[in-house]
Short mmCIF file of C-alpha atoms in Angstrom, two decimals:
data_model
loop_
_atom_site.label_atom_id
_atom_site.label_comp_id
_atom_site.label_asym_id
_atom_site.label_seq_id
_atom_site.Cartn_x
_atom_site.Cartn_y
_atom_site.Cartn_z
CA MET W 1 -76.55 -26.51 21.48
CA ARG W 2 -74.86 -26.51 18.09
CA LYS W 3 -72.00 -28.88 17.55
CA PRO W 4 -68.88 -26.85 16.74
CA PRO W 5 -67.26 -27.58 13.37
CA LEU W 6 -64.03 -29.49 13.15
CA PRO W 7 -61.08 -27.06 13.24
CA LEU W 8 -59.95 -27.83 9.67
CA HIS W 9 -59.04 -24.32 8.53
CA PRO W 10 -55.59 -24.13 10.23
CA PHE W 11 -54.57 -27.29 8.38
CA LEU W 12 -56.21 -26.15 5.13
CA PHE W 13 -54.24 -22.87 5.25
CA GLY W 14 -51.09 -24.97 5.46
CA PHE W 15 -52.27 -27.25 2.65
CA LEU W 16 -53.04 -24.17 0.55
CA PHE W 17 -49.53 -22.83 1.01
CA VAL W 18 -47.96 -26.14 0.00
CA THR W 19 -50.18 -26.53 -3.06
CA ILE W 20 -49.49 -22.94 -4.19
CA CYS W 21 -45.74 -23.54 -3.93
CA LEU W 22 -46.16 -26.86 -5.72
CA ARG W 23 -48.01 -25.04 -8.51
CA ASP W 24 -45.39 -22.29 -8.74
CA LEU W 25 -42.44 -24.68 -8.72
CA GLN W 26 -43.57 -25.88 -12.15
CA ALA W 27 -41.59 -29.09 -11.99
CA GLY W 28 -42.18 -32.76 -11.52
CA VAL W 29 -41.88 -32.87 -7.74
CA PRO W 30 -41.46 -36.43 -6.44
CA VAL W 31 -44.54 -37.77 -4.68
CA VAL W 32 -42.51 -38.66 -1.57
CA GLN W 33 -41.18 -35.08 -1.31
CA THR W 34 -44.70 -33.67 -1.65
CA PHE W 35 -46.04 -36.09 0.97
CA LEU W 36 -43.23 -35.23 3.41
CA CYS W 37 -43.87 -31.49 3.01
CA LEU W 38 -47.58 -31.94 3.58
CA ALA W 39 -46.93 -34.21 6.58
CA ALA W 40 -44.53 -31.68 8.09
CA CYS W 41 -47.11 -28.94 7.56
CA VAL W 42 -49.82 -30.98 9.30
CA ALA W 43 -47.52 -31.86 12.20
CA MET W 44 -46.39 -28.26 12.81
CA THR W 45 -49.96 -26.96 12.56
CA PHE W 46 -51.18 -29.63 14.99
CA ILE W 47 -48.46 -28.77 17.52
CA LEU W 48 -49.27 -25.07 17.17
CA TYR W 49 -52.99 -25.65 17.61
CA GLN W 50 -52.52 -27.86 20.66
CA ALA W 51 -50.13 -25.37 22.27
CA ILE W 52 -52.59 -22.49 21.83
CA ARG W 53 -55.47 -24.69 22.99
CA LEU W 54 -53.64 -25.59 26.20
CA ALA W 55 -52.85 -21.92 26.78
CA ILE W 56 -56.35 -20.44 26.34
CA ARG W 57 -58.53 -23.59 26.79
CA LYS W 58 -60.93 -22.54 24.03
CA ASP W 59 -61.05 -24.89 21.04
CA GLU W 60 -62.62 -22.52 18.50
CA LYS W 61 -60.45 -19.58 19.48
CA ALA W 62 -57.36 -21.79 19.45
CA ALA W 63 -58.20 -22.90 15.90
CA LEU W 64 -58.72 -19.29 14.75
CA LEU W 65 -55.47 -18.16 16.34
CA ALA W 66 -53.64 -21.10 14.77
CA SER W 67 -55.09 -20.12 11.38
CA LEU W 68 -53.95 -16.55 11.93
CA VAL W 69 -50.40 -17.70 12.67
CA VAL W 70 -50.26 -20.17 9.77
CA ALA W 71 -51.72 -17.64 7.31
CA THR W 72 -49.25 -14.99 8.49
CA VAL W 73 -46.24 -17.27 8.12
CA ALA W 74 -47.41 -18.50 4.73
CA PHE W 75 -48.90 -15.46 3.03
CA ALA W 76 -47.53 -12.32 4.71
CA PRO W 77 -44.52 -12.25 2.32
CA ALA W 78 -46.83 -12.22 -0.74
CA LEU W 79 -48.82 -9.37 0.78
CA TYR W 80 -45.56 -7.60 1.66
CA ASP W 81 -44.39 -7.95 -1.98
CA HIS W 82 -47.65 -6.58 -3.38
CA LEU W 83 -47.66 -3.62 -0.99
CA THR W 84 -44.01 -2.86 -1.72
CA GLU W 85 -44.46 -3.00 -5.48
CA GLY W 86 -47.65 -0.94 -5.25
CA ILE W 87 -45.84 1.79 -3.31
CA ARG W 88 -42.67 1.73 -5.43
CA PRO W 89 -43.93 4.11 -8.17
CA MET W 90 -45.26 6.58 -5.54
CA SER W 91 -42.26 8.77 -4.75
CA ALA W 92 -44.11 10.50 -1.88
CA LEU W 93 -44.49 7.14 -0.12
CA SER W 94 -41.14 5.66 -1.08
CA TRP W 95 -40.01 5.91 2.57
CA PHE W 96 -42.89 3.64 3.61
CA ARG W 97 -41.20 0.35 2.82
CA GLY W 98 -39.29 -2.44 4.47
CA ARG W 99 -39.63 -2.34 8.23
CA TYR W 100 -42.64 -0.01 8.09
CA ILE W 101 -44.68 -2.38 5.94
CA MET W 102 -43.59 -5.31 8.09
CA GLY W 103 -44.53 -3.32 11.20
CA LEU W 104 -47.96 -2.51 9.78
CA LEU W 105 -48.61 -6.16 8.90
CA GLY W 106 -47.44 -7.21 12.37
CA LEU W 107 -49.77 -4.69 13.99
CA ILE W 108 -52.72 -5.98 11.96
CA VAL W 109 -51.96 -9.57 13.02
CA ILE W 110 -51.69 -8.57 16.70
CA VAL W 111 -54.99 -6.64 16.57
CA CYS W 112 -56.73 -9.61 14.92
CA GLY W 113 -55.30 -11.99 17.52
CA VAL W 114 -56.43 -9.79 20.42
CA ARG W 115 -59.91 -9.47 18.89
CA VAL W 116 -60.22 -13.25 18.68
CA ILE W 117 -59.07 -13.76 22.28
CA ARG W 118 -61.47 -11.12 23.63
CA ALA W 119 -64.42 -12.09 21.45
CA ARG W 120 -67.58 -12.83 23.42
CA ARG W 121 -69.77 -13.81 20.51
CA ASP W 122 -70.13 -17.31 19.08
CA LEU W 123 -67.31 -17.96 16.56
CA VAL W 124 -68.86 -21.08 15.02
CA ARG W 125 -70.00 -19.25 11.87
CA LEU W 126 -66.55 -17.79 11.30
CA SER W 127 -64.94 -21.22 11.71
CA ARG W 128 -67.36 -22.79 9.24
CA PHE W 129 -66.79 -19.94 6.78
CA LEU W 130 -63.02 -20.40 6.96
CA ASN W 131 -63.39 -24.16 6.52
CA VAL W 132 -65.38 -23.66 3.32
CA VAL W 133 -63.21 -20.88 1.89
CA THR W 134 -59.87 -22.58 2.52
CA ALA W 135 -61.17 -25.93 1.19
CA ALA W 136 -62.38 -24.20 -1.98
CA MET W 137 -59.03 -22.43 -2.46
CA VAL W 138 -57.12 -25.68 -2.03
CA LEU W 139 -59.40 -27.35 -4.58
CA VAL W 140 -58.92 -24.52 -7.09
CA THR W 141 -55.14 -24.69 -6.69
CA VAL W 142 -55.11 -28.46 -7.18
CA VAL W 143 -57.12 -28.04 -10.38
CA GLU W 144 -54.57 -25.44 -11.57
CA ILE W 145 -51.76 -27.92 -10.88
CA LEU W 146 -53.52 -30.63 -12.89
CA VAL W 147 -54.12 -28.24 -15.79
CA ARG W 148 -50.45 -27.24 -15.82
CA ILE W 149 -49.31 -30.86 -15.68
CA GLU W 150 -51.48 -31.53 -18.72
CA LYS W 151 -49.95 -28.56 -20.56
CA ALA W 152 -46.38 -29.14 -19.42
CA GLY W 153 -45.53 -31.55 -22.21
CA LYS W 154 -46.75 -29.26 -24.95
CA VAL W 155 -43.89 -27.19 -26.41
CA PRO W 156 -45.16 -23.95 -27.97
CA ALA W 157 -44.33 -23.06 -31.54
CA GLY W 158 -41.28 -20.88 -31.92
CA THR W 159 -39.29 -22.42 -29.10
CA ALA W 160 -36.14 -20.53 -28.26
CA VAL W 161 -34.01 -23.66 -28.38
CA GLY W 162 -33.42 -24.00 -32.08
CA LYS W 163 -30.76 -25.37 -34.41
CA THR W 164 -27.42 -23.61 -34.44
CA MET W 165 -24.69 -23.39 -37.04
CA ALA W 166 -21.31 -24.89 -36.32
CA LEU W 167 -18.74 -22.26 -35.40
CA LYS W 168 -15.48 -21.90 -37.34
CA LEU W 169 -12.73 -20.78 -35.00
CA PRO W 170 -10.69 -17.76 -36.13
CA VAL W 171 -7.27 -18.41 -37.63
CA GLY W 172 -4.68 -18.45 -34.85
CA THR W 173 -5.65 -18.23 -31.20
CA SER W 174 -9.36 -17.77 -30.52
CA PRO W 175 -10.40 -14.77 -28.40
CA ASP W 176 -11.94 -15.09 -24.96
CA LEU W 177 -15.51 -13.85 -24.86
CA TYR W 178 -16.88 -11.95 -21.86
CA TYR W 179 -20.62 -11.42 -21.59
CA ILE W 180 -21.20 -9.10 -18.62
CA ILE W 181 -24.78 -8.42 -17.58
CA LEU W 182 -25.45 -5.43 -15.33
CA ASP W 183 -28.88 -6.24 -13.98
CA ALA W 184 -31.35 -3.33 -14.30
CA TYR W 185 -28.84 -0.90 -15.83
CA THR W 186 -30.96 1.67 -17.69
CA SER W 187 -29.92 3.75 -20.72
CA ASN W 188 -28.12 7.09 -20.85
CA GLU W 189 -31.26 8.61 -22.33
CA SER W 190 -33.38 7.42 -19.39
CA LEU W 191 -30.82 8.64 -16.88
CA ARG W 192 -30.99 12.05 -18.49
CA GLU W 193 -34.79 12.12 -18.65
CA PHE W 194 -35.74 10.63 -15.28
CA TRP W 195 -32.69 11.26 -13.08
CA ASN W 196 -31.51 14.49 -14.70
CA TYR W 197 -28.04 12.92 -14.95
CA ASP W 198 -25.61 13.03 -17.84
CA ASN W 199 -23.92 9.61 -18.10
CA THR W 200 -21.84 10.68 -21.09
CA PRO W 201 -18.50 10.57 -19.18
CA PHE W 202 -19.00 6.84 -18.52
CA SER W 203 -19.92 6.14 -22.16
CA SER W 204 -16.99 8.23 -23.33
CA LEU W 205 -14.66 6.24 -21.11
CA LEU W 206 -15.93 3.01 -22.65
CA GLU W 207 -15.48 4.49 -26.11
CA SER W 208 -11.93 5.54 -25.22
CA ASN W 209 -11.34 1.83 -24.56
CA ARG W 210 -12.57 1.14 -28.11
CA PHE W 211 -16.10 0.13 -27.14
CA THR W 212 -19.10 0.89 -29.32
CA VAL W 213 -21.96 2.15 -27.14
CA VAL W 214 -25.40 1.77 -28.71
CA ARG W 215 -27.43 4.98 -28.56
CA ASP W 216 -30.94 4.77 -27.09
CA ALA W 217 -30.47 1.04 -26.50
CA HIS W 218 -33.38 -1.27 -25.64
CA SER W 219 -33.81 -4.79 -24.34
CA ASN W 220 -36.17 -7.28 -25.91
CA PHE W 221 -38.09 -7.73 -22.66
CA ASN W 222 -38.22 -5.99 -19.29
CA TYR W 223 -37.54 -9.13 -17.24
CA THR W 224 -34.21 -10.82 -16.71
CA PHE W 225 -35.02 -14.39 -17.65
CA LEU W 226 -36.61 -13.43 -20.97
CA SER W 227 -34.09 -10.73 -21.84
CA VAL W 228 -31.05 -12.92 -21.18
CA ALA W 229 -32.75 -15.88 -22.86
CA SER W 230 -33.16 -13.78 -25.99
CA ALA W 231 -29.42 -13.16 -26.04
CA LEU W 232 -28.21 -16.66 -25.16
CA THR W 233 -30.59 -18.43 -27.54
CA MET W 234 -30.35 -15.79 -30.30
CA ASP W 235 -34.12 -16.02 -30.65
CA TYR W 236 -37.36 -14.72 -29.17
CA PRO W 237 -38.48 -17.20 -26.51
CA PRO W 238 -42.02 -18.52 -26.34
CA LEU W 239 -44.16 -16.48 -23.95
CA VAL W 240 -45.45 -19.24 -21.71
CA THR W 241 -47.48 -17.80 -18.84
CA ASN W 242 -47.16 -19.16 -15.29
CA MET W 243 -44.24 -21.46 -16.18
CA PHE W 244 -41.17 -19.25 -16.01
CA ARG W 245 -39.24 -21.55 -13.63
CA LYS W 246 -39.73 -24.47 -16.00
CA PHE W 247 -38.80 -22.12 -18.83
CA CYS W 248 -35.53 -21.19 -17.10
CA ARG W 249 -34.52 -24.80 -16.55
CA GLU W 250 -35.20 -25.89 -20.10
CA THR W 251 -34.18 -22.79 -22.06
CA PHE W 252 -30.94 -21.98 -20.25
CA GLY W 253 -30.06 -25.64 -19.98
CA GLN W 254 -29.95 -25.91 -23.78
CA ALA W 255 -29.02 -22.30 -24.62
CA ALA W 256 -27.61 -22.14 -28.14
CA VAL W 257 -24.76 -19.67 -27.54
CA PRO W 258 -22.81 -21.49 -24.79
CA ARG W 259 -23.54 -24.87 -26.39
CA ALA W 260 -22.16 -23.72 -29.74
CA LEU W 261 -19.04 -22.29 -28.12
CA GLN W 262 -18.54 -25.45 -26.05
CA ASN W 263 -18.80 -27.55 -29.21
CA ALA W 264 -16.18 -25.30 -30.80
CA GLY W 265 -13.72 -25.99 -27.98
CA TYR W 266 -14.46 -23.15 -25.59
CA ASP W 267 -14.56 -23.56 -21.82
CA PHE W 268 -17.74 -22.06 -20.39
CA ILE W 269 -17.51 -20.22 -17.06
CA ASN W 270 -20.94 -19.51 -15.60
CA LEU W 271 -20.97 -16.67 -13.05
CA SER W 272 -24.71 -16.17 -13.13
CA LEU W 273 -27.93 -16.97 -11.29
CA PHE W 274 -29.04 -19.54 -13.89
CA ASP W 275 -28.00 -23.12 -14.54
CA VAL W 276 -26.68 -22.77 -18.10
CA ALA W 277 -25.56 -25.41 -20.60
CA GLY W 278 -24.62 -27.98 -18.00
CA GLN W 279 -22.87 -25.50 -15.70
CA PRO W 280 -24.49 -24.82 -12.30
CA ASN W 281 -25.32 -21.29 -11.22
CA PHE W 282 -22.72 -19.25 -9.36
CA TYR W 283 -25.33 -17.99 -6.91
CA SER W 284 -28.93 -18.79 -6.13
CA TYR W 285 -31.91 -16.57 -6.79
CA ALA W 286 -34.89 -18.51 -5.50
CA ALA W 287 -37.45 -16.72 -7.67
CA PHE W 288 -35.91 -18.47 -10.68
CA SER W 289 -34.25 -21.57 -9.24
CA PRO W 290 -35.69 -22.57 -5.87
CA GLY W 291 -34.43 -26.13 -6.22
CA SER W 292 -36.85 -28.26 -4.21
CA LEU W 293 -40.38 -27.84 -2.89
CA ALA W 294 -39.02 -27.59 0.66
CA LYS W 295 -36.65 -24.75 -0.36
CA LEU W 296 -39.46 -22.88 -2.10
CA LEU W 297 -41.70 -23.26 0.96
CA MET W 298 -38.94 -21.79 3.09
CA HIS W 299 -38.23 -18.97 0.60
CA ASP W 300 -41.87 -17.94 0.20
CA SER W 301 -42.67 -18.06 3.92
CA LEU W 302 -42.22 -15.40 6.56
CA VAL W 303 -39.01 -17.18 7.57
CA GLY W 304 -37.60 -16.60 4.10
CA LEU W 305 -38.66 -12.94 4.07
CA LEU W 306 -37.01 -12.27 7.43
CA TRP W 307 -33.88 -14.12 6.31
CA GLU W 308 -33.64 -11.97 3.19
CA ARG W 309 -34.11 -8.80 5.22
CA LEU W 310 -31.40 -9.83 7.69
CA HIS W 311 -28.98 -10.99 4.99
CA SER W 312 -29.45 -8.42 2.21
CA GLN W 313 -25.71 -7.76 2.38
CA SER W 314 -25.08 -11.27 1.06
CA MET W 315 -25.92 -10.11 -2.47
CA ALA W 316 -23.26 -7.43 -2.09
CA GLU W 317 -20.74 -10.16 -1.30
CA ILE W 318 -21.89 -12.18 -4.31
CA ASN W 319 -21.41 -9.20 -6.63
CA LEU W 320 -17.93 -8.57 -5.25
CA ARG W 321 -17.06 -12.25 -5.71
CA ILE W 322 -18.18 -12.11 -9.34
CA ILE W 323 -16.03 -9.05 -9.97
CA ALA W 324 -13.04 -10.76 -8.32
CA ALA W 325 -13.68 -13.94 -10.34
CA VAL W 326 -13.69 -12.05 -13.63
CA GLU W 327 -10.49 -10.22 -12.66
CA GLY W 328 -8.92 -13.55 -11.71
CA LEU W 329 -9.90 -15.16 -15.00
CA ALA W 330 -8.53 -12.21 -16.94
CA ALA W 331 -5.21 -12.51 -15.12
CA THR W 332 -4.96 -16.28 -15.69
CA LYS W 333 -3.70 -17.83 -18.90
CA ALA W 334 -5.72 -20.80 -20.16
CA ASN W 335 -5.04 -23.57 -22.63
CA ARG W 336 -8.44 -23.14 -24.25
CA PRO W 337 -10.49 -20.06 -25.10
CA ARG W 338 -13.17 -19.14 -22.56
CA PHE W 339 -16.72 -17.87 -22.67
CA VAL W 340 -17.43 -16.04 -19.42
CA TYR W 341 -21.01 -15.15 -18.56
CA ALA W 342 -20.89 -12.83 -15.53
CA HIS W 343 -24.25 -11.60 -14.22
CA LEU W 344 -23.90 -8.83 -11.65
CA MET W 345 -27.08 -8.30 -9.61
CA MET W 346 -26.65 -4.54 -9.65
CA PRO W 347 -27.65 -1.76 -9.96
CA HIS W 348 -30.68 -3.98 -9.27
CA ASP W 349 -31.78 -4.07 -5.63
CA PRO W 350 -30.86 -4.75 -2.87
CA TYR W 351 -29.26 -1.32 -2.80
CA VAL W 352 -26.30 -1.84 -0.49
CA PHE W 353 -23.61 0.39 -2.09
CA ASP W 354 -23.37 4.13 -2.40
CA ARG W 355 -21.66 5.77 -5.38
CA ASN W 356 -18.22 5.27 -3.83
CA GLY W 357 -18.73 1.60 -3.02
CA ASN W 358 -19.32 2.14 0.68
CA ARG W 359 -21.81 -0.21 2.32
CA VAL W 360 -25.11 1.44 3.21
CA PRO W 361 -26.42 0.27 6.62
CA GLY W 362 -29.78 -1.46 6.51
CA ASN W 363 -31.33 1.07 8.87
CA VAL W 364 -30.72 4.01 6.50
CA ILE W 365 -33.97 5.08 4.82
CA ARG W 366 -33.49 6.10 1.18
CA ASP W 367 -35.79 6.84 -1.69
CA GLU W 368 -35.56 3.81 -3.99
CA LYS W 369 -34.94 5.89 -7.09
CA THR W 370 -32.03 7.62 -5.34
CA ALA W 371 -30.67 4.36 -3.92
CA TYR W 372 -30.74 2.80 -7.40
CA PHE W 373 -28.92 5.79 -8.86
CA GLU W 374 -26.21 5.66 -6.18
CA GLN W 375 -25.59 1.96 -6.85
CA LEU W 376 -25.53 2.59 -10.61
CA LEU W 377 -22.74 5.16 -10.13
CA PHE W 378 -20.81 2.52 -8.19
CA VAL W 379 -21.33 0.08 -11.08
CA ASN W 380 -19.82 2.69 -13.40
CA LYS W 381 -16.67 2.64 -11.28
CA VAL W 382 -16.60 -1.17 -11.26
CA ILE W 383 -16.80 -1.39 -15.05
CA THR W 384 -14.33 1.48 -15.45
CA ASN W 385 -11.75 -0.64 -13.59
CA LEU W 386 -12.82 -4.09 -14.81
CA VAL W 387 -12.79 -3.52 -18.58
CA PRO W 388 -9.18 -2.27 -18.83
CA THR W 389 -8.10 -5.15 -16.59
CA ILE W 390 -9.60 -7.68 -19.02
CA GLN W 391 -8.11 -5.91 -22.05
CA ARG W 392 -4.67 -5.42 -20.51
CA ASN W 393 -4.18 -9.04 -19.43
CA ALA W 394 -5.41 -10.69 -22.63
CA SER W 395 -2.77 -12.17 -24.95
CA VAL W 396 -5.39 -12.15 -27.71
CA PRO W 397 -7.78 -9.16 -27.75
CA PRO W 398 -11.00 -10.47 -26.18
CA ILE W 399 -14.58 -9.87 -27.21
CA ILE W 400 -16.44 -8.03 -24.44
CA VAL W 401 -20.15 -7.25 -24.21
CA VAL W 402 -21.41 -5.10 -21.33
CA GLN W 403 -25.18 -5.09 -21.34
CA GLY W 404 -28.18 -4.32 -19.17
CA ASP W 405 -31.11 -6.72 -19.20
CA HIS W 406 -33.85 -4.19 -18.38
CA GLY W 407 -34.26 -0.77 -16.83
CA PHE W 408 -35.12 0.42 -13.33
CA ARG W 409 -38.81 -0.56 -13.86
CA TRP W 410 -40.35 1.29 -10.91
CA LEU W 411 -41.17 4.74 -12.24
CA GLY W 412 -44.83 3.92 -12.87
CA GLY W 413 -47.17 4.88 -15.70
CA GLU W 414 -46.45 4.81 -19.41
CA SER W 415 -43.10 6.55 -18.95
CA GLY W 416 -42.10 3.85 -16.47
CA LYS W 417 -43.11 1.14 -18.91
CA ARG W 418 -41.01 2.81 -21.59
CA GLU W 419 -38.03 3.19 -19.25
CA SER W 420 -38.21 -0.47 -18.19
CA LEU W 421 -37.04 -1.51 -21.67
CA THR W 422 -34.04 0.84 -21.89
CA ILE W 423 -30.55 -0.52 -21.22
CA LEU W 424 -26.83 -0.03 -21.52
CA ASN W 425 -25.52 -1.94 -24.56
CA ALA W 426 -21.78 -1.72 -25.25
CA TYR W 427 -19.46 -3.87 -27.43
CA TYR W 428 -15.71 -4.26 -27.57
CA LEU W 429 -15.08 -6.04 -30.87
CA PRO W 430 -11.39 -6.29 -31.82
CA ASN W 431 -10.51 -5.48 -35.43
CA SER W 432 -14.11 -4.57 -36.19
CA SER W 433 -15.59 -2.12 -38.65
CA PRO W 434 -17.66 0.82 -37.39
CA ASP W 435 -20.78 -0.47 -39.12
CA TRP W 436 -20.82 -3.86 -37.40
CA VAL W 437 -22.83 -2.62 -34.41
CA TYR W 438 -25.83 -1.05 -36.06
CA ASP W 439 -28.21 1.48 -34.52
CA GLY W 440 -31.01 -0.14 -32.53
CA ILE W 441 -29.41 -3.57 -32.07
CA THR W 442 -31.02 -5.51 -29.21
CA PRO W 443 -29.72 -8.51 -27.21
CA VAL W 444 -31.46 -11.04 -29.47
CA ASN W 445 -28.95 -10.15 -32.21
CA THR W 446 -25.86 -9.74 -30.00
CA PHE W 447 -24.40 -13.18 -30.64
CA ARG W 448 -25.71 -13.39 -34.19
CA LEU W 449 -23.46 -10.40 -34.85
CA ILE W 450 -20.48 -11.91 -32.98
CA PHE W 451 -20.82 -15.35 -34.52
CA ASN W 452 -21.19 -13.96 -38.03
CA HIS W 453 -18.13 -11.73 -37.84
CA TYR W 454 -15.78 -13.91 -35.79
CA PHE W 455 -16.92 -17.50 -36.22
CA GLY W 456 -17.95 -17.79 -39.87
CA THR W 457 -21.72 -18.19 -39.47
CA HIS W 458 -24.37 -16.59 -41.63
CA TYR W 459 -27.23 -15.85 -39.26
CA GLU W 460 -29.83 -13.40 -40.44
CA TYR W 461 -30.58 -10.63 -37.98
CA LEU W 462 -34.00 -10.90 -36.38
CA PRO W 463 -36.29 -7.86 -36.16
CA ASP W 464 -35.32 -5.83 -33.08
CA ARG W 465 -38.47 -5.77 -30.95
CA SER W 466 -39.10 -4.75 -27.35
CA ARG W 467 -42.03 -5.90 -25.26
CA ALA W 468 -42.94 -4.89 -21.71
CA LEU W 469 -44.54 -7.57 -19.55
CA LEU W 470 -46.05 -7.59 -16.09
CA LEU W 471 -44.74 -10.44 -13.98
CA GLU W 472 -47.07 -11.73 -11.29
CA ARG W 473 -46.18 -14.04 -8.42
CA GLY W 474 -45.77 -17.45 -10.03
CA GLY W 475 -46.28 -16.40 -13.63
CA MET W 476 -46.43 -13.78 -16.35
CA GLU W 477 -49.21 -11.54 -17.46
CA LEU W 478 -48.73 -10.74 -21.15
#
């Protein structure tokens, strides 16, 4: 009789999950924290295995069922993300998302579990196979971590954190500066082409409030962290693959624009998802700033996915709080000028508002393209009310930039790639000349323009380039 293999694969699945999160965190995680996470993983897996073993009294089957549970908790969210993003461009299948994908994955897990319990054949070979495969995957991930640690200290040429010119404050009282990002707000041209919608009334309203709206505007990149980094550093950031969380910490932490304004005597109010220039984020977005290894493990697990599904309305509350905060700042007089960076996570998903600002229940099935469009129309109403409020309450005419960071991104194909780089780009520049905002200006030159005209600098404009990237889980594909 063959000796059954040690049931290592349930523990190795857990180890694999921890090492993948450790790799994706891209930070110097303390050894004690790593050890505690691994120990907790081993303990929970052991308790799970023993509980199943007592219930069915079959060691090999208990180990396989424990592996099934651990793998589901650890990796089902990644599979859910890939399936969701694969279906997104397929309008005919746009209804097959959310609960339906989760239901399908749950059904597959149940079928696999039943097959294991009812299996009559010897499962030794399967156990040995899983032992070898999971051990190999853990080893590969550890090697990736070591390679990244070795590369972490090497700063690529062309870093986005460069030298900045000292700002000369305008004569008299300096203007407040509002930088309002509308995440995933596409261009008027894309709305016309892909949604058959004329957004001219909204642009005209901005122009009636003395905004300059850039025609056929584009972002520099089609992902938030790179697009906003281009604006706040006034430079093209280095394209470092698989290290975007480290990139966010370092680049936004030393971003040239808020640092220069702080040095010139401005107060910096950060209402964004990033930690910027010494100011903590206003809200957390774990994909960019998970904090600790334990938080990332929770976020990337099935627990995190279910929590997000049950609390999707929380992002709606965050957006409303940002709007209220900006209105409050506009209504409050300050002793020092202020730079306000407000990053609204809309019309980006989750799509929780209709065009009138009514909450959409989570059980309502909507085509994503339609849901995005409805939320965009609500954003139009928000900005229509917010901009005059800022202008009306200012004792000194403020500088206001209302800008998208990328487009919708989920149309698919070459047209979708093209759309992903189109944005809203609008400027309110008091006492400006019509030629200040030139055709084709992109976010990388936004603050070069503002600093040159209001703060006495002499920055050269960089070439306005746009580049579409594909972001994979844990890194970038260029």
